[in-house]
Coordinates of C-alpha atoms and ligand atoms in Angstrom, one line a residue:
M1 CA 6.7 -18.6 21.1
L2 CA 6.1 -21.0 18.3
L3 CA 4.4 -20.4 15.0
K4 CA 1.2 -22.5 15.3
F5 CA 1.6 -24.3 12.0
R6 CA 2.9 -23.6 8.5
M7 CA 0.0 -22.1 6.5
T8 CA 0.1 -21.7 2.8
Q9 CA 0.1 -18.1 1.8
E10 CA -3.4 -18.5 0.3
E11 CA -4.7 -19.8 3.6
L12 CA -3.0 -16.9 5.4
F13 CA -4.6 -14.4 3.1
K14 CA -8.1 -15.9 3.6
K15 CA -7.7 -15.8 7.3
L16 CA -6.4 -12.3 7.2
I17 CA -9.5 -11.1 5.3
A18 CA -11.8 -12.9 7.8
H19 CA -9.8 -11.4 10.7
C20 CA -10.1 -7.9 9.3
K21 CA -13.9 -8.2 9.3
E22 CA -14.2 -9.9 12.7
Y23 CA -12.1 -7.3 14.4
G24 CA -13.5 -4.1 12.9
Y25 CA -10.7 -3.4 10.4
I26 CA -12.3 -3.7 7.0
F27 CA -15.9 -4.5 5.9
P28 CA -17.2 -5.2 2.4
S29 CA -19.1 -2.0 1.3
S30 CA -22.9 -2.1 1.3
E31 CA -22.7 -5.6 2.8
I32 CA -26.4 -5.9 3.8
Y33 CA -27.1 -5.5 0.0
D34 CA -24.6 -8.2 -0.8
G35 CA -21.7 -5.8 -1.3
L36 CA -20.3 -3.7 -4.1
G37 CA -17.5 -5.1 -6.2
A38 CA -14.0 -3.9 -5.1
V39 CA -15.3 -1.3 -2.7
Y40 CA -14.6 -1.6 1.0
D41 CA -15.4 0.3 4.2
Y42 CA -13.0 0.8 7.1
G43 CA -14.2 -0.1 10.5
Q44 CA -13.3 1.3 13.9
N45 CA -9.8 -0.1 13.9
G46 CA -9.2 0.1 10.2
V47 CA -9.8 3.9 10.2
E48 CA -7.3 4.4 13.0
L49 CA -4.7 2.4 11.3
K50 CA -5.3 4.2 8.0
N51 CA -5.1 7.6 9.7
N52 CA -1.9 6.7 11.4
I53 CA -0.3 5.5 8.1
K54 CA -1.4 8.8 6.5
R55 CA 0.0 10.8 9.3
Y56 CA 3.4 9.0 9.2
W57 CA 3.6 9.6 5.5
W58 CA 2.5 13.2 5.7
E59 CA 4.9 14.1 8.5
A60 CA 7.8 12.3 6.8
M61 CA 7.1 14.5 3.8
V62 CA 6.1 17.9 5.0
K63 CA 7.8 18.0 8.4
L64 CA 11.1 16.3 7.5
H65 CA 11.4 18.4 4.3
E66 CA 11.3 22.1 4.7
N67 CA 10.8 22.4 0.9
I68 CA 7.6 20.3 0.8
V69 CA 4.2 21.7 1.5
G70 CA 0.8 20.0 1.3
I71 CA -2.5 20.8 -0.4
D72 CA -6.0 19.3 -0.5
S73 CA -7.5 19.8 -3.9
A74 CA -11.1 18.9 -5.0
I75 CA -12.0 15.5 -6.5
F76 CA -14.0 17.2 -9.2
M77 CA -11.9 19.0 -11.7
H78 CA -12.3 20.7 -15.1
P79 CA -12.7 18.0 -17.7
K80 CA -10.0 19.5 -19.9
I81 CA -7.5 18.5 -17.2
W82 CA -7.9 14.9 -18.1
E83 CA -7.4 15.6 -21.8
A84 CA -4.2 17.5 -21.0
S85 CA -3.0 14.8 -18.7
G86 CA -3.5 12.1 -21.4
H87 CA -6.0 10.2 -19.3
V88 CA -8.9 10.6 -21.7
G89 CA -6.8 9.2 -24.6
A90 CA -4.4 6.8 -22.9
F91 CA -5.7 5.7 -19.5
N92 CA -6.9 2.4 -20.8
D93 CA -6.8 -1.3 -20.1
P94 CA -6.7 -3.8 -23.0
L95 CA -9.8 -6.0 -22.6
I96 CA -10.9 -9.2 -24.2
D97 CA -14.3 -11.0 -23.8
N98 CA -14.9 -14.8 -23.9
K99 CA -17.9 -15.3 -26.2
D100 CA -19.2 -18.3 -24.4
S101 CA -19.0 -17.2 -20.7
K102 CA -19.5 -13.5 -21.6
K103 CA -16.8 -12.8 -19.1
R104 CA -14.4 -9.9 -19.7
Y105 CA -10.7 -10.0 -18.9
R106 CA -7.7 -7.8 -19.1
A107 CA -5.7 -9.3 -21.9
D108 CA -2.3 -8.6 -20.3
V109 CA -3.5 -10.2 -17.0
L110 CA -4.6 -13.4 -18.8
I111 CA -1.1 -13.6 -20.2
E112 CA 0.5 -12.8 -16.9
E113 CA -1.5 -15.6 -15.3
Y114 CA -0.3 -18.0 -18.0
I115 CA 3.3 -17.0 -17.2
A116 CA 2.7 -17.5 -13.5
K117 CA 1.5 -21.0 -14.2
L118 CA 4.7 -21.8 -16.1
E119 CA 6.7 -20.4 -13.2
E120 CA 4.8 -22.6 -10.9
K121 CA 5.7 -25.6 -13.0
V122 CA 9.3 -24.7 -12.9
E123 CA 9.2 -24.4 -9.1
K124 CA 7.4 -27.7 -8.8
E125 CA 10.1 -29.4 -10.9
V126 CA 12.8 -27.9 -8.7
A127 CA 10.9 -29.1 -5.6
K128 CA 10.7 -32.6 -7.1
G129 CA 14.4 -32.6 -7.7
K130 CA 15.2 -31.5 -4.2
K131 CA 13.1 -34.3 -2.8
K132 CA 14.7 -36.9 -5.1
F133 CA 18.3 -35.9 -4.5
G134 CA 18.2 -34.7 -0.9
D135 CA 21.4 -33.2 0.5
T136 CA 23.3 -33.7 -2.7
F137 CA 20.9 -31.5 -4.7
D138 CA 22.6 -28.7 -6.6
E139 CA 19.8 -26.3 -7.5
T140 CA 21.8 -24.0 -9.8
Q141 CA 23.0 -27.0 -11.9
F142 CA 19.5 -28.5 -11.9
R143 CA 17.9 -25.2 -13.1
S144 CA 20.5 -24.9 -15.9
T145 CA 20.3 -28.5 -17.1
N146 CA 16.8 -30.0 -16.5
P147 CA 15.0 -30.1 -19.9
N148 CA 11.5 -29.4 -18.4
V149 CA 12.8 -26.4 -16.5
L150 CA 14.7 -25.1 -19.5
R151 CA 11.7 -25.5 -21.8
N152 CA 9.4 -23.6 -19.5
V153 CA 11.9 -20.8 -18.7
E154 CA 12.4 -20.3 -22.5
K155 CA 8.7 -20.1 -23.0
I156 CA 8.3 -17.6 -20.2
E157 CA 10.9 -15.3 -21.7
E158 CA 9.5 -15.6 -25.1
V159 CA 5.9 -14.8 -24.0
R160 CA 7.1 -12.0 -21.8
N161 CA 9.1 -10.4 -24.6
K162 CA 6.2 -10.6 -27.0
M163 CA 3.8 -9.1 -24.4
K164 CA 6.3 -6.2 -23.8
I165 CA 6.5 -5.4 -27.5
A166 CA 2.7 -5.6 -27.9
L167 CA 2.0 -3.4 -24.9
N168 CA 4.7 -0.8 -25.8
S169 CA 3.5 -0.5 -29.3
G170 CA -0.1 -0.6 -28.3
D171 CA -0.7 -3.4 -30.8
L172 CA -3.9 -5.0 -29.6
N173 CA -3.9 -7.7 -32.4
R174 CA -0.4 -8.9 -31.3
L175 CA -1.7 -9.1 -27.7
R176 CA -4.6 -11.3 -28.9
D177 CA -2.2 -13.4 -31.0
I178 CA -0.3 -14.3 -27.8
I179 CA -3.5 -15.5 -26.1
I180 CA -4.4 -17.6 -29.1
D181 CA -0.9 -19.0 -29.6
C182 CA -0.5 -19.9 -25.9
E183 CA -4.0 -21.6 -26.1
I184 CA -5.2 -19.6 -23.1
A185 CA -8.7 -20.7 -22.1
C186 CA -11.4 -18.8 -20.2
P187 CA -11.3 -19.9 -16.6
I188 CA -15.1 -20.0 -16.5
S189 CA -16.2 -21.6 -19.9
G190 CA -12.9 -23.4 -20.5
T191 CA -13.1 -22.3 -24.2
R192 CA -10.8 -20.3 -26.4
N193 CA -13.6 -18.4 -28.2
W194 CA -12.2 -14.9 -27.8
T195 CA -13.3 -11.5 -29.1
E196 CA -10.9 -8.9 -30.4
V197 CA -8.9 -7.0 -27.8
R198 CA -10.3 -3.4 -27.2
Q199 CA -9.1 -0.5 -25.1
F200 CA -11.3 0.4 -22.1
N201 CA -11.0 3.7 -20.3
L202 CA -10.7 3.4 -16.6
M203 CA -12.1 6.7 -15.6
F204 CA -15.5 7.0 -14.0
S205 CA -17.6 9.8 -15.3
T206 CA -20.7 11.7 -14.1
Q207 CA -22.7 14.8 -15.0
M208 CA -22.3 18.2 -13.3
G209 CA -25.2 20.5 -12.9
S210 CA -28.9 19.8 -13.7
V211 CA -28.7 19.4 -17.5
S212 CA -27.4 16.2 -18.8
N213 CA -25.3 16.6 -21.9
D214 CA -21.7 16.1 -23.0
T215 CA -20.5 19.5 -22.0
N216 CA -21.4 18.7 -18.4
L217 CA -19.4 15.5 -18.4
I218 CA -16.8 15.3 -15.6
Y219 CA -14.6 12.6 -14.3
L220 CA -13.9 11.3 -10.8
R221 CA -10.1 11.8 -10.6
P222 CA -8.1 8.6 -11.3
E223 CA -5.0 10.1 -9.5
T224 CA -4.6 13.0 -7.1
A225 CA -1.5 14.2 -8.9
Q226 CA -3.3 16.5 -11.4
G227 CA -4.7 18.5 -8.5
I228 CA -1.1 19.3 -7.6
F229 CA -0.1 20.2 -11.2
V230 CA -2.9 22.7 -11.7
N231 CA -2.1 24.4 -8.4
F232 CA 1.6 24.5 -9.1
L233 CA 1.7 28.3 -9.6
N234 CA -0.7 29.0 -6.8
V235 CA 1.5 27.2 -4.3
Q236 CA 4.8 28.3 -5.8
K237 CA 3.8 32.0 -5.7
T238 CA 1.9 32.1 -2.4
G239 CA 4.5 30.0 -0.6
R240 CA 7.4 31.7 -2.3
M241 CA 8.8 28.3 -3.1
K242 CA 12.2 27.9 -4.8
I243 CA 13.0 25.0 -7.0
P244 CA 13.6 22.2 -6.1
F245 CA 10.4 21.9 -4.0
G246 CA 7.5 19.5 -3.5
I247 CA 3.8 19.5 -3.1
A248 CA 2.2 16.6 -1.2
Q249 CA -1.4 15.5 -1.2
I250 CA -3.5 12.7 0.3
G251 CA -6.9 11.9 -1.2
K252 CA -9.4 9.6 -2.9
A253 CA -9.0 8.4 -6.4
F254 CA -11.3 6.3 -8.6
R255 CA -10.7 3.7 -11.3
N256 CA -13.1 1.4 -13.0
E257 CA -10.8 -1.6 -12.5
I258 CA -11.9 -4.6 -14.5
V259 CA -9.8 -7.1 -12.7
A260 CA -10.6 -6.1 -9.1
R261 CA -9.3 -8.8 -6.8
Q262 CA -7.1 -9.5 -3.8
F263 CA -9.2 -7.7 -1.3
I264 CA -8.1 -4.0 -0.9
F265 CA -5.1 -4.5 -3.2
R266 CA -7.1 -3.3 -6.3
M267 CA -10.1 -1.2 -5.5
R268 CA -12.4 1.0 -7.5
E269 CA -12.4 3.7 -4.9
F270 CA -9.1 4.1 -3.0
E271 CA -6.8 6.6 -1.5
Q272 CA -3.4 7.8 -2.7
M273 CA -0.6 9.7 -1.0
E274 CA 1.3 11.6 -3.7
M275 CA 4.1 14.0 -3.8
Q276 CA 5.2 15.9 -6.9
F277 CA 8.8 17.2 -6.7
F278 CA 9.6 20.1 -9.1
V279 CA 13.1 20.3 -10.4
R280 CA 15.3 21.9 -13.0
P281 CA 15.2 20.2 -16.4
G282 CA 18.2 17.9 -16.6
E283 CA 18.3 17.3 -12.9
E284 CA 15.4 14.8 -12.8
M285 CA 17.5 11.6 -12.8
K286 CA 19.4 12.8 -9.7
W287 CA 16.2 13.5 -7.9
Y288 CA 14.6 10.3 -9.2
E289 CA 17.4 8.2 -7.5
Y290 CA 17.1 10.4 -4.4
W291 CA 13.4 9.8 -4.0
K292 CA 13.8 6.0 -4.6
N293 CA 16.2 5.9 -1.7
I294 CA 14.1 8.1 0.6
R295 CA 10.9 6.2 0.0
M296 CA 12.6 2.8 0.5
E297 CA 13.9 4.0 3.8
W298 CA 10.4 5.0 4.9
H299 CA 9.1 1.5 4.1
R300 CA 12.0 -0.1 5.9
S301 CA 11.5 2.0 8.9
L302 CA 8.3 0.1 9.6
G303 CA 10.5 -2.8 10.6
F304 CA 8.9 -5.7 8.6
G305 CA 12.3 -6.8 7.2
N306 CA 14.3 -5.3 4.3
D307 CA 14.0 -8.6 2.4
K308 CA 10.3 -8.0 2.1
Y309 CA 10.8 -5.1 -0.3
R310 CA 12.4 -4.7 -3.7
F311 CA 12.4 -2.3 -6.6
H312 CA 10.9 -3.2 -10.0
D313 CA 11.9 -1.1 -13.0
H314 CA 9.0 -0.6 -15.4
D315 CA 9.2 -2.4 -18.7
K316 CA 6.4 -0.3 -20.2
L317 CA 6.6 3.4 -19.2
A318 CA 3.4 5.3 -18.7
H319 CA 2.6 8.0 -21.3
Y320 CA 4.1 10.7 -19.1
A321 CA 7.3 9.1 -17.8
N322 CA 11.0 8.8 -18.8
A323 CA 11.9 6.5 -15.9
A324 CA 9.8 4.6 -13.4
A325 CA 10.2 2.0 -10.7
D326 CA 7.8 0.3 -8.3
V327 CA 8.5 -0.4 -4.7
E328 CA 7.2 -4.0 -4.4
F329 CA 6.3 -5.7 -1.2
N330 CA 6.1 -9.5 -0.6
F331 CA 2.3 -9.8 0.0
P332 CA 0.8 -13.2 0.7
F333 CA 0.2 -13.4 -3.1
G334 CA 3.8 -12.5 -4.0
F335 CA 5.8 -9.4 -4.7
K336 CA 3.5 -6.7 -5.9
E337 CA 3.6 -2.9 -6.3
V338 CA 2.8 -0.7 -3.3
E339 CA 4.3 2.5 -4.5
G340 CA 5.5 4.1 -7.8
I341 CA 8.4 6.5 -8.2
H342 CA 8.0 8.2 -11.6
S343 CA 10.1 10.7 -13.4
R344 CA 7.3 12.6 -15.2
T345 CA 9.4 15.1 -17.2
D346 CA 7.6 18.3 -18.0
F347 CA 4.7 16.4 -19.6
D348 CA 2.0 17.5 -17.2
L349 CA 2.9 21.1 -16.6
G350 CA 3.8 21.5 -20.3
N351 CA 0.4 20.1 -21.4
H352 CA -1.6 22.1 -18.9
Q353 CA 0.2 25.2 -20.2
K354 CA -0.8 24.2 -23.8
F355 CA -4.4 23.2 -23.0
S356 CA -5.2 26.1 -20.6
G357 CA -3.4 28.8 -22.6
K358 CA -1.9 30.0 -19.3
K359 CA 1.8 30.3 -18.9
I360 CA 3.0 27.8 -16.3
Q361 CA 6.7 28.5 -15.8
Y362 CA 9.1 29.0 -13.0
F363 CA 11.5 32.0 -13.0
D364 CA 14.8 31.0 -11.6
P365 CA 16.3 34.0 -9.8
D366 CA 19.8 32.3 -9.8
T367 CA 20.0 32.0 -13.6
N368 CA 17.4 34.6 -14.7
E369 CA 15.8 32.0 -16.8
S370 CA 12.2 30.8 -17.0
F371 CA 11.3 27.2 -17.7
V372 CA 8.7 24.5 -17.3
P373 CA 9.9 22.4 -14.3
Y374 CA 10.5 18.7 -14.5
V375 CA 8.7 16.5 -12.0
V376 CA 9.7 13.5 -9.9
E377 CA 6.6 11.9 -8.3
T378 CA 6.2 9.5 -5.4
S379 CA 2.8 7.8 -5.4
I380 CA 1.7 5.3 -2.8
G381 CA -1.7 3.7 -2.2
V382 CA -3.0 4.1 1.4
D383 CA -5.1 1.0 1.1
R384 CA -2.2 -1.1 -0.3
T385 CA -0.1 0.1 2.7
V386 CA -2.9 -0.9 5.1
L387 CA -2.8 -4.4 3.4
L388 CA 0.9 -4.4 3.6
V389 CA 0.9 -3.7 7.3
L390 CA -1.8 -6.2 8.1
S391 CA -0.4 -9.0 6.1
A392 CA 3.1 -8.5 7.6
A393 CA 1.6 -8.2 11.1
Y394 CA -0.7 -11.2 11.2
A395 CA 0.6 -14.2 13.1
E396 CA -0.9 -17.3 14.7
E397 CA 1.2 -18.6 17.6
T398 CA 1.2 -21.3 20.2
V399 CA 2.4 -19.7 23.5
A400 CA 3.4 -21.2 26.8
K401 CA 1.3 -20.4 29.9
D402 CA 2.7 -20.0 33.4
N403 CA 1.3 -23.4 34.5
G404 CA 3.2 -25.2 31.8
E405 CA 0.2 -25.6 29.5
T406 CA 0.0 -24.0 26.1
D407 CA -2.4 -21.5 24.6
E408 CA -3.0 -20.2 21.1
R409 CA -3.2 -16.6 20.0
V410 CA -3.7 -14.5 16.9
V411 CA -1.7 -11.4 17.1
L412 CA -1.3 -8.4 14.9
R413 CA 2.3 -7.2 15.3
I414 CA 1.5 -3.7 14.0
P415 CA 4.3 -1.2 14.6
P416 CA 3.2 0.7 17.8
I417 CA 3.3 4.1 16.0
L418 CA 0.6 2.7 13.6
A419 CA -1.5 0.6 15.9
P420 CA -5.1 1.7 16.1
V421 CA -5.4 1.2 19.9
K422 CA -2.2 2.1 21.6
F423 CA -2.9 0.8 25.1
A424 CA -5.6 -1.0 27.1
V425 CA -6.3 -0.5 30.7
L426 CA -7.4 -3.6 32.5
P427 CA -8.5 -4.0 36.1
L428 CA -7.5 -7.5 37.2
V429 CA -10.9 -8.0 38.8
K430 CA -14.1 -6.1 38.7
K431 CA -14.1 -5.2 42.4
D432 CA -12.1 -3.9 45.4
G433 CA -11.7 -0.5 43.8
L434 CA -9.7 -1.7 40.9
P435 CA -12.1 -0.5 38.1
E436 CA -12.1 3.0 39.7
K437 CA -8.3 3.2 39.7
A438 CA -8.1 1.8 36.2
K439 CA -10.6 4.4 34.9
E440 CA -8.6 7.1 36.6
I441 CA -5.5 6.0 34.6
M442 CA -7.6 5.7 31.4
N443 CA -8.9 9.3 31.9
T444 CA -5.4 10.6 32.3
L445 CA -3.8 8.8 29.3
K446 CA -6.7 9.3 26.9
F447 CA -5.7 12.9 26.2
E448 CA -2.4 11.6 24.7
Y449 CA -3.2 8.4 22.9
K450 CA -6.2 6.3 21.8
G451 CA -6.8 3.6 24.5
Q452 CA -9.4 1.1 25.5
Y453 CA -10.8 0.3 29.0
D454 CA -11.9 -3.3 29.4
E455 CA -13.1 -5.1 32.5
K456 CA -15.1 -8.0 31.0
D457 CA -13.9 -11.7 31.1
T458 CA -10.7 -13.2 32.5
I459 CA -7.5 -11.2 32.1
G460 CA -6.2 -13.9 29.7
R461 CA -9.1 -13.4 27.4
R462 CA -8.8 -9.7 27.5
Y463 CA -5.1 -10.0 26.5
R464 CA -6.1 -12.2 23.6
R465 CA -8.7 -9.6 22.4
Q466 CA -6.1 -6.9 22.5
D467 CA -3.5 -9.1 20.7
A468 CA -6.0 -9.7 18.0
I469 CA -6.4 -6.0 17.3
G470 CA -2.7 -5.3 17.7
T471 CA -2.7 -3.2 20.9
P472 CA 1.0 -3.0 21.8
F473 CA 0.6 -2.4 25.5
C474 CA -1.8 -3.6 28.2
I475 CA -1.7 -1.9 31.5
T476 CA -3.0 -4.1 34.3
V477 CA -4.3 -2.7 37.6
D478 CA -4.2 -5.1 40.5
N479 CA -4.4 -4.9 44.3
R480 CA -0.8 -3.9 44.6
T481 CA -1.6 -0.8 42.5
L482 CA -3.8 0.4 45.4
E483 CA -0.9 0.0 47.8
D484 CA 2.1 1.3 45.9
D485 CA 0.6 3.1 42.8
T486 CA 2.4 0.7 40.4
V487 CA 0.9 -1.2 37.4
T488 CA 2.2 -3.9 35.1
I489 CA 2.7 -3.2 31.4
R490 CA 2.4 -6.3 29.3
Y491 CA 4.1 -6.1 25.9
R492 CA 2.2 -7.5 23.0
D493 CA 5.1 -9.0 21.0
T494 CA 7.1 -10.6 23.8
M495 CA 4.3 -10.9 26.3
A496 CA 6.8 -9.9 28.9
Q497 CA 5.5 -7.9 31.9
E498 CA 7.1 -5.0 33.7
R499 CA 6.1 -3.2 36.8
V500 CA 6.2 0.6 36.6
P501 CA 4.9 3.5 38.7
V502 CA 1.6 4.9 37.5
T503 CA 3.3 8.3 37.5
S504 CA 5.8 7.2 34.8
L505 CA 3.3 5.5 32.5
S506 CA 2.9 8.5 30.2
Q507 CA 6.7 8.7 29.8
V508 CA 7.2 5.0 29.2
L509 CA 4.4 4.8 26.6
D510 CA 5.5 8.0 24.9
K511 CA 8.9 6.6 24.1
L512 CA 7.3 3.6 22.4
I513 CA 4.4 5.2 20.6
N514 CA 5.3 8.8 19.8
M515 CA 5.8 9.2 16.1
K516 CA 8.4 11.9 16.8
Y517 CA 11.0 9.2 17.6
A518 CA 10.3 7.2 14.5
L519 CA 10.6 10.4 12.4
Q520 CA 13.9 11.3 14.1
D521 CA 15.3 7.8 13.3
L522 CA 14.1 8.1 9.7
E523 CA 15.8 11.4 9.4
L524 CA 19.1 9.9 10.6
K525 CA 18.8 7.1 8.1
T526 CA 18.0 9.4 5.2
N527 CA 20.6 12.1 5.9
K528 CA 23.2 10.2 3.9
Y529 CA 21.3 10.7 0.7
K530 CA 21.2 14.5 1.1
Ligands
LIG1 N1 0.0 9.5 -10.1 C1 0.6 8.3 -10.5 C2 -0.2 7.1 -10.2 O1 -1.4 7.2 -9.9 P1 -0.2 4.5 -10.2 O2 1.0 3.5 -10.3 O3 -1.3 4.3 -11.2 O4 0.5 5.9 -10.4 C3 0.0 4.8 -7.6 O5 -0.8 4.5 -8.8 C4 -0.3 3.9 -6.5 O6 -1.7 4.0 -6.2 C5 0.0 2.4 -6.7 O7 1.3 2.1 -6.4 C6 -1.0 1.8 -5.7 O8 -0.4 1.7 -4.4 C7 -2.2 2.7 -5.7 N2 -3.3 2.2 -6.6 C8 -3.4 2.3 -7.9 N3 -4.5 1.8 -8.3 C9 -5.1 1.2 -7.3 C10 -6.3 0.5 -7.0 N4 -7.1 0.2 -8.0 N5 -6.6 0.1 -5.8 C11 -5.8 0.4 -4.7 N6 -4.6 1.1 -4.9 C12 -4.3 1.5 -6.1

């Protein structure tokens, strides 16, 4: 199998977005009304993929850890919760407007884009050197001596440091100064006619009840975590949970993102899978390291290659954290955050105790002491994981046919445990009793896994259709099936075919699709951290 041709990452990303729409994965929301910015709907295949991802995360949390239980809290919460959590005061983006284009930007993103351009210049210079010197090219030496590379690297470091200081001190004037000093222009108007930088709160608000006034103002939750914190005592007491223990939740979150780009990477309505792990004060760094390892193993277990992931330690810590790292994935637009692991101290429980006036403490029977637990959080976006899976799975290939000719296919190499459609049953022809036999097989297997029956078009075209949605196994019913009750299984990734008895189909598929085996493997890999 050959990769059809070398696409740029940008081309690949565009093709992926088009593919997602064409094959029922993801549609722009409200499309017939020209869409709604950064809001998307999941189609018939997208919803299955999303549900499978959620299930794999949920079971890895609540089944593999006896001390983790789940909840499902409401999206609407008491408005004081968001004061206590710090979101009313500090969940802001620094925004700047261009006076000519009237366009609004995140000041830090403008600076990051400026840095990215300098980085691009460095890489171009290196590529030029490679071309010029051929086999004799010494990249390390080139990077440490070429004046253009050195100048740009120095500038990158300088701007990065200045931005870090400005963001950490919340100094909006300094942030603006960087934009002015670097002569950053508006991509639309091309001018440098900027307003001051202002903070903009990312929470959506609405009114509850029939009377519209400030006392009825409530927020759509910007993270699911707070629903866990405010239920800490309910779960701990009713579940008789002993520290350390965790509470997991999957649910919608809403953020009025200003820079909403890159398809489902940054959305205004999205889903999170969060787990808050409650520990003794002073033990949080041990658990922080533990959860970094456990979560990385979960990602790696999907089989896209360990080199596709890396950790990124936060330069600027959120208002609640004393340590934080992102799990980054190499998306078509570079390494970007897919999950955050945060050591949140006792900030949230402590503040809820203060703001609610209710004691939120844990009595430790081992030490006879009461304390406000510390928290280590793992927080992963469902939609970002969907994008991760799809971008890693998408491939265009030239494949050899039996007659020596070649064919082209687009295939989604989605891990079988996550694939939306697990198997397709295909009668080779639409006659001679084959459809009846195929439907019989379909009607047996459908109780175990989501499958598709397809009898339209040539078998080759049907295989391509299944490849394009990522179906890992096609079961073909032919004349021999009627004689000896065997079928062929065609494997999506290798396109190899294997003849198996119909009676063993369920067993063969189970081994490849059942999440149970992936969870068993994951447990083996994570045991060493316990
Ligand atoms: N409770 C902590 C928290 O919410 P976060 O880093 O702001 O931390 C966690 O968000 C994860 O949620 C991110 O790693 C990302 O996967 C996802 N996420 C955050 N904002 C998002 C957005 N606008 N669109 C899609 N996913 C988002």
